[in-house]
Amino acid sequence: MGRLCLLVMMLVLLNGYCCLGCWKQERIALLQIKVDINFPNGTSLRRWVDNETANCCDWKEIECSVDTGRVIQISLNETRDWSLGDWYFNASLFLPFKELRTLHLSGNSLVGWVENEGFERLSMLMNLQVVDLSYNNFNISILSRLLRLPSLKYLSLQSNNLEGSTHFNSSERLSRLNNLEVLDLSLNNLNGSILSFLSLSNLEILHLSYNWSDNSTLSFAGGLSSLKSLDLSANKIKGTVDMRELDALTNLEVLDLSSNEIDSLVTPKDTKILKKLKVLRLRGLKKISRNLLQSLGAFSSLKTLNLGLNTFEGTITAEGMIPKSLSLMTSLVLLDVSSNNLTGMLPRWLGNMTYLLGIVMSKNHLQGSIPTQFCKLDILEFVDLSENNLSGSIPSCLNRSRITHVYLNKNRLEGPLTRAFYNNSSLVTLDLSHNNLTDTIPKWIGSLSALSILLLKGNQFKGRIPIQLCHLNRLSIMDFSHNNLFGPIPHCLGKINMGSTTGQSNAMWSIGESYIGGGYLVSYMESTSLIGLHSSSLMILNEDPLSEVQLQVEFTTKRNSLLYNGSILNYMSGIDLSCNQLAGEIPLELGNLSDIRALNLSHNNLTGTIPVTLSKLKQVESLDLSYNNLNGRIPTQLIELNALAVFSVAHNNLSGALPERKAQFGTFEETSYEGNPLLCGPPLHKSCTKNRATSPMRNVSNGEVEEDGFVDMDAFYITFVVSYIIVLLGIAIVLYINPYWRQAWFYFIEVYITSR
Ligand SMILES: *[C@@H]1O[C@H](CO)[C@@H](O)[C@H](O)[C@H]1NC(C)=O
Ligand SMILES: *[C@@H]1O[C@H](CO)[C@@H](O)[C@H](O)[C@H]1NC(C)=O
Ligand SMILES: *[C@@H]1O[C@H](CO)[C@@H](O)[C@H](O)[C@H]1NC(C)=O
Ligand SMILES: *[C@@H]1O[C@H](CO)[C@@H](O)[C@H](O)[C@H]1NC(C)=O
Ligand SMILES: *[C@@H]1O[C@H](CO)[C@@H](O)[C@H](O)[C@H]1NC(C)=O
Ligand SMILES: *[C@@H]1O[C@H](CO)[C@@H](O)[C@H](O)[C@H]1NC(C)=O
Ligand SMILES: *[C@@H]1O[C@H](CO)[C@@H](O)[C@H](O)[C@H]1NC(C)=O
Ligand SMILES: *[C@@H]1O[C@H](CO)[C@@H](O)[C@H](O)[C@H]1NC(C)=O
Ligand SMILES: *[C@@H]1O[C@H](CO)[C@@H](O)[C@H](O)[C@H]1NC(C)=O
Ligand SMILES: *[C@@H]1O[C@H](CO)[C@@H](O)[C@H](O)[C@H]1NC(C)=O
Ligand SMILES: *[C@@H]1O[C@H](CO)[C@@H](O)[C@H](O)[C@H]1NC(C)=O
Ligand SMILES: *[C@@H]1O[C@H](CO)[C@@H](O)[C@H](O)[C@H]1NC(C)=O
């Protein structure tokens, strides 16, 4: 009873609160902002109406405090119509929002301000912590204005018109922003010694990418003692960089110098910063010279960095081989040389790089066989050699390894799978599609207990689908299409859960032991195909380097071959057995694959009827049974498949009326059904009435409950008349034989008649 009272009271309170609406002075201020942002004749924010009962907390751009009902967030990104021209900021308009914490005004053509007095009082906005003024046209003097915000923690002035460094000659004033933690000044025209003027003792993250900084950028004052992450990428930093210049940044952990014109880093023994640094990004350098990263005593914690980096010298020319010098980088953990038009054989010295966790060499012209030296790479987890010209067989020694993701697709690998991955319980992804592999799909496939993605498409596998496959209860994507498989579809396939891979991804990346004294040395050779040059980069990461590689598989659904990666990959689940010679009936048990999104059994030799159980595939988006020898009717229950977007039963021997044209089935056209002469009803041009008269081969052996169609009505009438006669006869016989019932019956009739 007490609880009920409480509930009622809460409802009353909530109700009372909700109808109070927002604070009047805040609503009025918001409406003034609307007028301002639309000046002179814009039409944005139509839903903000001037109306006593309007609750401004309901406006989607506004968020109010649950406790006080006051505005805490105003999000007006890209609200002002660009064609209205410049907008001048009237700081006074924001003063009524005493509890404002977040202000987004990105992309509004802001250029300046109209009133200094408003700025003086900005210090009244005690709670304002996040200000996004990116993609406007402010000049550098905005900074001194914003100094007045006492609680500011995050400030973005990305892509404005901040030019030059002279206005930064006010380190004292800037230091008043002593709560600032994140400052984004990227995409401006800053230059000169900006950093030496910054003195922000709590700043942790500073973005300065895409400015026109020269190498004097790197002289820092001691004013950034908390800085952890500094992004100086895509500036015009040239020549030699002396890392000692960064020594004042005593807490720096992440430094990004990518896409500059640096050709060497000088790091004398006493360079302090390298001992702290955990991530050094040097991606996309056009050229790495002999001297880059020379003398690198400070990196000694990384075991070996006195490597043959000098041999990265110059650009790696297109059509070249994998440089031998890489073999000296024995502590490398991730080698990525994909898309580089590399030729030649896979080097045997790879087997000596025992720290390798990942090898990515896809999209080159590499030839020859996969060297057995690969098997020496005990901790290797990720191998992508796809889209090359590799031949020979797959080495049969990868069974004991910790290998987790294998992409060997689109090569010319041949021969049987023998025992290549036999009993490997870490393998999650195996993509062998588009090769020339032969013989049967081995029974040991059932021993790959972690396998989630199995792609064998486009090979020459023959024989039956092994029932051991059904042990793979983590399988989510299986593609055996375009092979020579025959025999039946195993009934037990329905037992595989075929769920999505969600929840498994974390387990994929446990690498613990491979962590090398403080960081990972990662190498990339990326192609910048626009200019035909290849760039190299080295990174030192303390994160899992494999988080830099992309898990990606190609799978055909809804008739499109798509690349799935990231979270979309986790969501995908499907079976493709198309283009084989599979025979027999479609197992009823396939209806148990309730999480499956794509099922393709087309271009086989399947017979029998379409099981009604397929109507249980509630997630299925694509169902293709075309080009088989299926007969009987299309189960009407299939219209329950609400996710179905692509459906085809074309080119079979199906007969009878099509499912009603409702739900998803209202969207399927003639092509979904063509090549079945005995099918009738819309969208086919053949109507079922005609069909009734002409079709001698009516197939009603399905045993389904039919709900529609003229053929059913026939059956219904006949059955009805027959049953009617039987019942009448039955009553007559009973009344005739049994005198007691006869009496009772007449009594009943009499009572019935008199009561009326
Ligand atoms: C605003 O006024 C200008 C000129 O008076 C006109 O060209 C423009 O179409 C108007 N814009 C709107 C959104 O009414
Ligand atoms: C005030 O706005 C509400 C919806 O926001 C609307 O239902 C109501 O009719 C408006 N009242 C007046 C007087 O315009
Ligand atoms: C725009 O507003 C959203 C919040 O509504 C914010 O997360 C985002 O960072 C803003 N800025 C830009 C440039 O999109
Ligand atoms: C700025 O806003 C304040 C408060 O709404 C207003 O009084 C003042 O006139 C505005 N200034 C300009 C130049 O529009
Ligand atoms: C910066 O913008 C303000 C406001 O528009 C203007 O008064 C000032 O002259 C500008 N300063 C520079 C250096 O362009
Ligand atoms: C920095 O920019 C200012 C103004 O754009 C310019 O006058 C100055 O020469 C630049 N300095 C350097 C070192 O490029
Ligand atoms: C700041 O500017 C003044 C003159 O504008 C100059 O005298 C002073 O040396 C500058 N300070 C620094 C640190 O550059
Ligand atoms: C800055 O770059 C120039 C070449 O543009 C070079 O001569 C100079 O030594 C560099 N300065 C530093 C400190 O590295
Ligand atoms: C691999 O290392 C061994 C022992 O350190 C060495 O003898 C061998 O030459 C190396 N192999 C290659 C291909 O560099
Ligand atoms: C595949 O292997 C067969 C023999 O096993 C051969 O005849 C055929 O040319 C190979 N196909 C390709 C594309 O290499
Ligand atoms: C690779 O070679 C092809 C032609 O052989 C060329 O079109 C392409 O640009 C090259 N790619 C790179 C990254 O050099
Ligand atoms: C398909 O199955 C039928 C009957 O089972 C058989 O006669 C026919 O040869 C098979 N066709 C193919 C291509 O395997």
JSON list of N, CA, C and O and ligand atoms in Angstrom, two decimals, residues 49 51 53-54, ligand 2:
[
{"chain": "A", "resi": 49, "resn": "VAL", "atom": "N", "xyz": [8.88, 28.05, -31.08]},
{"chain": "A", "resi": 49, "resn": "VAL", "atom": "CA", "xyz": [7.80, 29.02, -31.26]},
{"chain": "A", "resi": 49, "resn": "VAL", "atom": "C", "xyz": [7.65, 29.90, -30.03]},
{"chain": "A", "resi": 49, "resn": "VAL", "atom": "O", "xyz": [7.90, 29.48, -28.91]},
{"chain": "A", "resi": 51, "resn": "ASN", "atom": "N", "xyz": [5.58, 31.20, -27.51]},
{"chain": "A", "resi": 51, "resn": "ASN", "atom": "CA", "xyz": [4.29, 30.73, -27.07]},
{"chain": "A", "resi": 51, "resn": "ASN", "atom": "C", "xyz": [4.42, 30.41, -25.58]},
{"chain": "A", "resi": 51, "resn": "ASN", "atom": "O", "xyz": [5.31, 29.65, -25.18]},
{"chain": "A", "resi": 53, "resn": "THR", "atom": "N", "xyz": [3.01, 28.49, -23.51]},
{"chain": "A", "resi": 53, "resn": "THR", "atom": "CA", "xyz": [2.98, 27.11, -23.03]},
{"chain": "A", "resi": 53, "resn": "THR", "atom": "C", "xyz": [4.11, 26.25, -23.60]},
{"chain": "A", "resi": 53, "resn": "THR", "atom": "O", "xyz": [4.26, 25.10, -23.23]},
{"chain": "A", "resi": 54, "resn": "ALA", "atom": "N", "xyz": [4.90, 26.80, -24.53]},
{"chain": "A", "resi": 54, "resn": "ALA", "atom": "CA", "xyz": [5.95, 25.99, -25.15]},
{"chain": "A", "resi": 54, "resn": "ALA", "atom": "C", "xyz": [7.01, 25.61, -24.12]},
{"chain": "A", "resi": 54, "resn": "ALA", "atom": "O", "xyz": [7.44, 26.43, -23.32]},
{"chain": "B", "resi": 2, "resn": "LIG", "atom": "C1", "xyz": [1.70, 26.72, -28.28]},
{"chain": "B", "resi": 2, "resn": "LIG", "atom": "O1", "xyz": [2.48, 25.61, -28.78]},
{"chain": "B", "resi": 2, "resn": "LIG", "atom": "C2", "xyz": [1.85, 24.37, -28.65]},
{"chain": "B", "resi": 2, "resn": "LIG", "atom": "C3", "xyz": [2.79, 23.33, -29.15]},
{"chain": "B", "resi": 2, "resn": "LIG", "atom": "O2", "xyz": [4.08, 23.70, -28.93]},
{"chain": "B", "resi": 2, "resn": "LIG", "atom": "C4", "xyz": [0.56, 24.35, -29.43]},
{"chain": "B", "resi": 2, "resn": "LIG", "atom": "O3", "xyz": [-0.09, 23.13, -29.23]},
{"chain": "B", "resi": 2, "resn": "LIG", "atom": "C5", "xyz": [-0.34, 25.50, -28.98]},
{"chain": "B", "resi": 2, "resn": "LIG", "atom": "O4", "xyz": [-1.48, 25.57, -29.80]},
{"chain": "B", "resi": 2, "resn": "LIG", "atom": "C6", "xyz": [0.43, 26.81, -29.07]},
{"chain": "B", "resi": 2, "resn": "LIG", "atom": "N1", "xyz": [-0.40, 27.87, -28.53]},
{"chain": "B", "resi": 2, "resn": "LIG", "atom": "C7", "xyz": [-0.54, 29.02, -29.12]},
{"chain": "B", "resi": 2, "resn": "LIG", "atom": "C8", "xyz": [-1.40, 30.03, -28.42]},
{"chain": "B", "resi": 2, "resn": "LIG", "atom": "O5", "xyz": [-0.01, 29.27, -30.20]}
]
